[in-house]
mmCIF file of C-alpha atoms in Angstrom:
data_model
loop_
_atom_site.group_PDB
_atom_site.id
_atom_site.type_symbol
_atom_site.label_atom_id
_atom_site.label_comp_id
_atom_site.label_asym_id
_atom_site.label_seq_id
_atom_site.Cartn_x
_atom_site.Cartn_y
_atom_site.Cartn_z
ATOM 1 C CA MET A 4 -223.302 116.605 84.247
ATOM 2 C CA ASN A 5 -220.817 119.425 83.899
ATOM 3 C CA LYS A 6 -217.128 119.065 84.718
ATOM 4 C CA LEU A 7 -215.372 120.640 87.724
ATOM 5 C CA VAL A 8 -211.777 121.366 86.682
ATOM 6 C CA PHE A 9 -209.139 122.899 88.965
ATOM 7 C CA PHE A 10 -206.194 124.841 87.545
ATOM 8 C CA LEU A 11 -203.631 124.809 90.368
ATOM 9 C CA GLY A 12 -200.126 126.263 90.649
ATOM 10 C CA PRO A 13 -197.997 129.119 91.938
ATOM 11 C CA GLY A 14 -198.442 132.766 91.028
ATOM 12 C CA GLY A 15 -197.102 133.536 87.592
ATOM 13 C CA ALA A 16 -197.498 130.019 86.230
ATOM 14 C CA GLY A 17 -200.244 131.160 83.840
ATOM 15 C CA LYS A 18 -203.178 129.313 85.393
ATOM 16 C CA THR A 19 -205.803 131.963 84.579
ATOM 17 C CA THR A 20 -204.576 132.496 81.022
ATOM 18 C CA LEU A 21 -204.613 128.777 80.357
ATOM 19 C CA ALA A 22 -208.108 128.326 81.823
ATOM 20 C CA LYS A 23 -209.493 131.295 79.864
ATOM 21 C CA THR A 24 -207.905 130.141 76.629
ATOM 22 C CA ILE A 25 -209.723 126.802 76.902
ATOM 23 C CA ALA A 26 -212.959 128.371 78.157
ATOM 24 C CA ALA A 27 -213.028 130.741 75.163
ATOM 25 C CA ARG A 28 -213.774 127.761 72.912
ATOM 26 C CA ARG A 29 -215.739 125.597 75.310
ATOM 27 C CA PRO A 30 -218.927 126.048 77.356
ATOM 28 C CA ALA A 31 -217.047 126.778 80.580
ATOM 29 C CA SER A 32 -217.116 129.433 83.295
ATOM 30 C CA VAL A 33 -213.901 130.554 85.022
ATOM 31 C CA PHE A 34 -213.878 131.160 88.776
ATOM 32 C CA ASP A 35 -210.563 132.830 89.645
ATOM 33 C CA MET A 36 -209.915 133.112 93.396
ATOM 34 C CA ASP A 37 -207.805 136.269 92.954
ATOM 35 C CA ILE A 38 -210.610 138.060 91.121
ATOM 36 C CA LEU A 39 -213.461 136.914 93.377
ATOM 37 C CA LEU A 40 -211.613 137.826 96.568
ATOM 38 C CA ARG A 41 -210.063 141.124 95.418
ATOM 39 C CA PRO A 42 -212.735 143.619 96.616
ATOM 40 C CA ALA A 43 -213.024 141.976 100.034
ATOM 41 C CA ALA A 44 -209.259 141.546 100.436
ATOM 42 C CA THR A 45 -208.624 145.179 99.531
ATOM 43 C CA ALA A 46 -211.216 146.348 102.072
ATOM 44 C CA ILE A 47 -210.039 144.002 104.841
ATOM 45 C CA MET A 48 -206.331 144.829 104.445
ATOM 46 C CA THR A 49 -207.104 148.542 104.343
ATOM 47 C CA MET A 50 -209.226 148.343 107.495
ATOM 48 C CA HIS A 51 -206.281 146.766 109.308
ATOM 49 C CA GLY A 52 -203.840 149.441 108.119
ATOM 50 C CA LEU A 53 -202.050 147.003 105.837
ATOM 51 C CA ASP A 54 -201.021 147.115 102.183
ATOM 52 C CA PRO A 55 -204.243 146.577 100.159
ATOM 53 C CA ASP A 56 -202.201 145.022 97.343
ATOM 54 C CA ASP A 57 -200.566 142.426 99.578
ATOM 55 C CA ARG A 58 -201.557 138.883 98.660
ATOM 56 C CA ASP A 59 -198.684 136.868 100.152
ATOM 57 C CA SER A 60 -197.751 137.947 103.694
ATOM 58 C CA ASP A 61 -198.659 136.109 106.869
ATOM 59 C CA GLU A 62 -201.059 138.925 107.736
ATOM 60 C CA TYR A 63 -202.912 138.502 104.421
ATOM 61 C CA LYS A 64 -203.096 134.747 104.858
ATOM 62 C CA SER A 65 -204.476 135.095 108.374
ATOM 63 C CA LEU A 66 -207.119 137.685 107.442
ATOM 64 C CA CYS A 67 -208.133 136.803 103.899
ATOM 65 C CA ARG A 68 -206.875 133.485 102.568
ATOM 66 C CA ASP A 69 -209.575 131.132 103.822
ATOM 67 C CA LEU A 70 -212.296 133.651 102.968
ATOM 68 C CA GLY A 71 -211.044 133.691 99.378
ATOM 69 C CA TYR A 72 -211.312 129.955 98.982
ATOM 70 C CA ARG A 73 -214.770 129.908 100.603
ATOM 71 C CA ILE A 74 -216.039 132.602 98.248
ATOM 72 C CA THR A 75 -214.548 130.825 95.222
ATOM 73 C CA MET A 76 -215.880 127.386 96.070
ATOM 74 C CA ASP A 77 -219.336 128.666 97.002
ATOM 75 C CA ALA A 78 -219.581 130.284 93.570
ATOM 76 C CA ALA A 79 -218.229 127.204 91.767
ATOM 77 C CA LEU A 80 -220.391 124.716 93.642
ATOM 78 C CA ASP A 81 -223.482 126.805 92.977
ATOM 79 C CA ASN A 82 -222.966 126.053 89.254
ATOM 80 C CA ILE A 83 -222.782 122.264 89.596
ATOM 81 C CA GLY A 84 -225.598 120.751 87.525
ATOM 82 C CA LEU A 85 -225.756 123.520 84.951
ATOM 83 C CA GLN A 86 -224.736 123.228 81.282
ATOM 84 C CA SER A 87 -221.500 125.177 81.609
ATOM 85 C CA ASP A 88 -218.360 123.414 82.840
ATOM 86 C CA ILE A 89 -216.647 124.949 85.860
ATOM 87 C CA PHE A 90 -212.977 125.986 85.800
ATOM 88 C CA VAL A 91 -211.615 126.943 89.236
ATOM 89 C CA VAL A 92 -208.290 128.813 89.413
ATOM 90 C CA GLY A 93 -206.053 129.275 92.427
ATOM 91 C CA PRO A 94 -202.990 127.918 94.279
ATOM 92 C CA PHE A 95 -205.085 125.654 96.606
ATOM 93 C CA THR A 96 -201.831 124.603 98.304
ATOM 94 C CA LYS A 97 -203.276 123.487 101.652
ATOM 95 C CA GLU A 98 -206.460 122.165 100.089
ATOM 96 C CA ALA A 99 -204.708 119.981 97.499
ATOM 97 C CA ALA A 100 -202.675 118.321 100.271
ATOM 98 C CA ASP A 101 -205.810 117.265 102.180
ATOM 99 C CA PRO A 102 -207.242 113.961 100.809
ATOM 100 C CA GLU A 103 -210.674 114.678 102.278
ATOM 101 C CA TRP A 104 -211.035 118.319 101.152
ATOM 102 C CA ILE A 105 -212.721 117.765 97.795
ATOM 103 C CA GLY A 106 -215.180 115.297 99.294
ATOM 104 C CA ARG A 107 -216.147 117.764 102.025
ATOM 105 C CA GLU A 108 -216.660 120.481 99.457
ATOM 106 C CA LEU A 109 -218.946 118.362 97.274
ATOM 107 C CA SER A 110 -220.902 117.233 100.333
ATOM 108 C CA ARG A 111 -221.895 120.875 100.924
ATOM 109 C CA ILE A 112 -224.219 120.500 97.933
ATOM 110 C CA GLY A 113 -225.151 116.890 98.584
ATOM 111 C CA ARG A 114 -222.844 115.462 95.899
ATOM 112 C CA THR A 115 -219.953 112.985 95.861
ATOM 113 C CA LEU A 116 -216.960 112.313 93.649
ATOM 114 C CA ALA A 117 -218.949 109.519 92.071
ATOM 115 C CA GLU A 118 -221.475 112.085 90.892
ATOM 116 C CA VAL A 119 -219.197 114.956 89.764
ATOM 117 C CA GLU A 120 -216.366 114.629 87.245
ATOM 118 C CA VAL A 121 -213.422 116.367 88.897
ATOM 119 C CA LYS A 122 -210.150 116.908 87.060
ATOM 120 C CA VAL A 123 -206.981 118.775 88.062
ATOM 121 C CA VAL A 124 -204.519 120.661 85.862
ATOM 122 C CA MET A 125 -201.227 121.294 87.723
ATOM 123 C CA VAL A 126 -199.652 124.302 85.975
ATOM 124 C CA SER A 127 -195.914 124.951 86.377
ATOM 125 C CA LEU A 128 -192.823 126.531 84.826
ATOM 126 C CA PRO A 129 -189.382 124.932 84.572
ATOM 127 C CA ASP A 130 -187.473 127.143 87.015
ATOM 128 C CA ALA A 131 -187.551 130.215 89.272
ATOM 129 C CA ALA A 132 -186.026 132.429 86.582
ATOM 130 C CA THR A 133 -188.959 131.740 84.261
ATOM 131 C CA PHE A 134 -191.396 132.502 87.080
ATOM 132 C CA ARG A 135 -189.649 135.807 87.730
ATOM 133 C CA GLU A 136 -189.751 136.710 84.031
ATOM 134 C CA ARG A 137 -193.485 135.973 83.886
ATOM 135 C CA LEU A 138 -194.219 137.955 87.054
ATOM 136 C CA GLU A 139 -192.217 140.932 85.826
ATOM 137 C CA GLY A 140 -194.033 140.790 82.518
ATOM 138 C CA ARG A 141 -197.519 141.041 84.041
ATOM 139 C CA GLN A 142 -196.547 144.158 86.068
ATOM 140 C CA SER A 143 -199.100 143.616 88.825
ATOM 141 C CA PRO A 144 -198.864 145.500 92.127
ATOM 142 C CA LEU A 145 -200.112 142.297 93.744
ATOM 143 C CA ASP A 146 -196.676 140.746 93.091
ATOM 144 C CA ALA A 147 -194.644 143.315 95.083
ATOM 145 C CA TRP A 148 -194.335 141.044 98.113
ATOM 146 C CA LYS A 149 -193.013 138.208 95.920
ATOM 147 C CA PHE A 150 -190.185 140.334 94.592
ATOM 148 C CA ALA A 151 -189.361 141.798 98.029
ATOM 149 C CA HIS A 152 -189.197 138.260 99.505
ATOM 150 C CA TRP A 153 -187.959 136.402 96.454
ATOM 151 C CA ASP A 154 -185.989 133.704 98.286
ATOM 152 C CA GLU A 155 -189.039 132.806 100.361
ATOM 153 C CA PHE A 156 -191.398 132.852 97.410
ATOM 154 C CA SER A 157 -189.122 130.925 95.060
ATOM 155 C CA ALA A 158 -188.733 128.180 97.667
ATOM 156 C CA SER A 159 -192.443 127.475 97.256
ATOM 157 C CA LEU A 160 -192.200 126.819 93.509
ATOM 158 C CA GLY A 161 -191.281 123.145 93.684
ATOM 159 C CA SER A 162 -193.378 120.345 92.247
ATOM 160 C CA ARG A 163 -196.651 119.543 93.967
ATOM 161 C CA THR A 164 -199.050 116.645 94.057
ATOM 162 C CA VAL A 165 -202.770 116.350 94.673
ATOM 163 C CA ALA A 166 -203.882 114.087 97.544
ATOM 164 C CA TRP A 167 -207.507 113.927 96.490
ATOM 165 C CA PRO A 168 -208.792 110.405 95.719
ATOM 166 C CA LEU A 169 -209.039 110.912 91.984
ATOM 167 C CA PRO A 170 -208.171 108.475 89.196
ATOM 168 C CA ALA A 171 -204.604 109.028 87.933
ATOM 169 C CA SER A 172 -206.079 109.874 84.545
ATOM 170 C CA HIS A 173 -207.885 112.858 86.088
ATOM 171 C CA VAL A 174 -204.696 114.722 87.101
ATOM 172 C CA ALA A 175 -202.288 116.303 84.623
ATOM 173 C CA GLN A 176 -199.086 118.302 85.059
ATOM 174 C CA ILE A 177 -198.228 120.807 82.331
ATOM 175 C CA ASP A 178 -195.107 122.868 81.731
ATOM 176 C CA ASN A 179 -196.661 126.174 80.646
ATOM 177 C CA SER A 180 -193.446 127.798 79.428
ATOM 178 C CA HIS A 181 -194.064 127.547 75.671
ATOM 179 C CA PRO A 182 -194.366 131.103 74.226
ATOM 180 C CA ASP A 183 -197.489 130.122 72.258
ATOM 181 C CA ARG A 184 -200.219 129.746 74.889
ATOM 182 C CA ASN A 185 -202.284 127.629 72.456
ATOM 183 C CA VAL A 186 -199.778 124.798 72.825
ATOM 184 C CA ALA A 187 -200.548 124.106 76.490
ATOM 185 C CA ALA A 188 -204.214 124.954 75.924
ATOM 186 C CA ALA A 189 -204.559 122.352 73.168
ATOM 187 C CA ALA A 190 -202.919 119.667 75.305
ATOM 188 C CA MET A 191 -205.051 120.473 78.347
ATOM 189 C CA GLU A 192 -208.210 120.730 76.317
ATOM 190 C CA ALA A 193 -207.601 117.201 75.091
ATOM 191 C CA PHE A 194 -206.934 116.074 78.670
ATOM 192 C CA ILE A 195 -210.139 117.644 80.023
ATOM 193 C CA TYR A 196 -212.433 116.555 77.247
ATOM 194 C CA GLY A 197 -210.748 113.344 76.156
ATOM 195 C CA GLU A 198 -210.631 114.372 72.523
ATOM 196 C CA SER A 199 -207.787 113.831 70.079
ATOM 197 C CA SER A 200 -208.996 116.697 67.898
ATOM 198 C CA SER A 201 -207.522 119.320 70.264
ATOM 199 C CA SER A 202 -204.093 117.668 70.053
ATOM 200 C CA ALA A 203 -204.182 118.007 66.279
ATOM 201 C CA PHE A 204 -203.252 121.665 66.784
ATOM 202 C CA LEU A 205 -199.763 120.604 67.894
ATOM 203 C CA ILE A 206 -199.195 118.549 64.791
ATOM 204 C CA GLU A 207 -200.663 121.199 62.489
ATOM 205 C CA LYS A 208 -198.334 123.875 63.855
ATOM 206 C CA ASN A 209 -195.322 121.510 63.945
ATOM 207 C CA LEU A 210 -194.838 122.277 67.649
ATOM 208 C CA PRO A 211 -192.927 120.124 70.151
ATOM 209 C CA PRO A 212 -194.986 117.627 72.167
ATOM 210 C CA ILE A 213 -196.317 118.471 75.621
ATOM 211 C CA ILE A 214 -195.379 116.049 78.390
ATOM 212 C CA ILE A 215 -198.320 115.286 80.654
ATOM 213 C CA GLU A 216 -197.452 113.332 83.797
#
């Protein structure tokens, strides 16, 4: 049975980069909510006379947010049972706070948590200044709202938990601020696959340890 791994966290934390770095050396497919929703969100926002690049406002959340998660999860669930592992990327703020959400999702394909190995990687950065630096560095028009409403956005960057009924060993929190993306990738690869060989990268490169909580 393939693994279903969620990479959760705020915009700019590096969720997609981390997931893709691991997937590049593992049999895993990456389902990024931002990418899957983008054509529909652009069309919907344009039809309503709104900024097609907006991904944060109340208007966007009302019109597009739930659609994005439905598209993403339908695509991910359709791959359960195949050889490739499934990496799902997105904030999933409301979903992660609902203890019954993951069970409801799996029930859509007639599966349960006992039948699917679900793990969660909570990706974060140490402070708002680091988030701003990362967002500025990626130069995406989709981040314009965040900069224009920085106080509101930065207030959402605090630590989060996952309410899903998963074993504690299936949830990891990673500080993704190290400049070498392979550091976090090696630690999370070891977490996902339960192999010490991935962690050997840290020792080989004489890099500081990663704290996984």
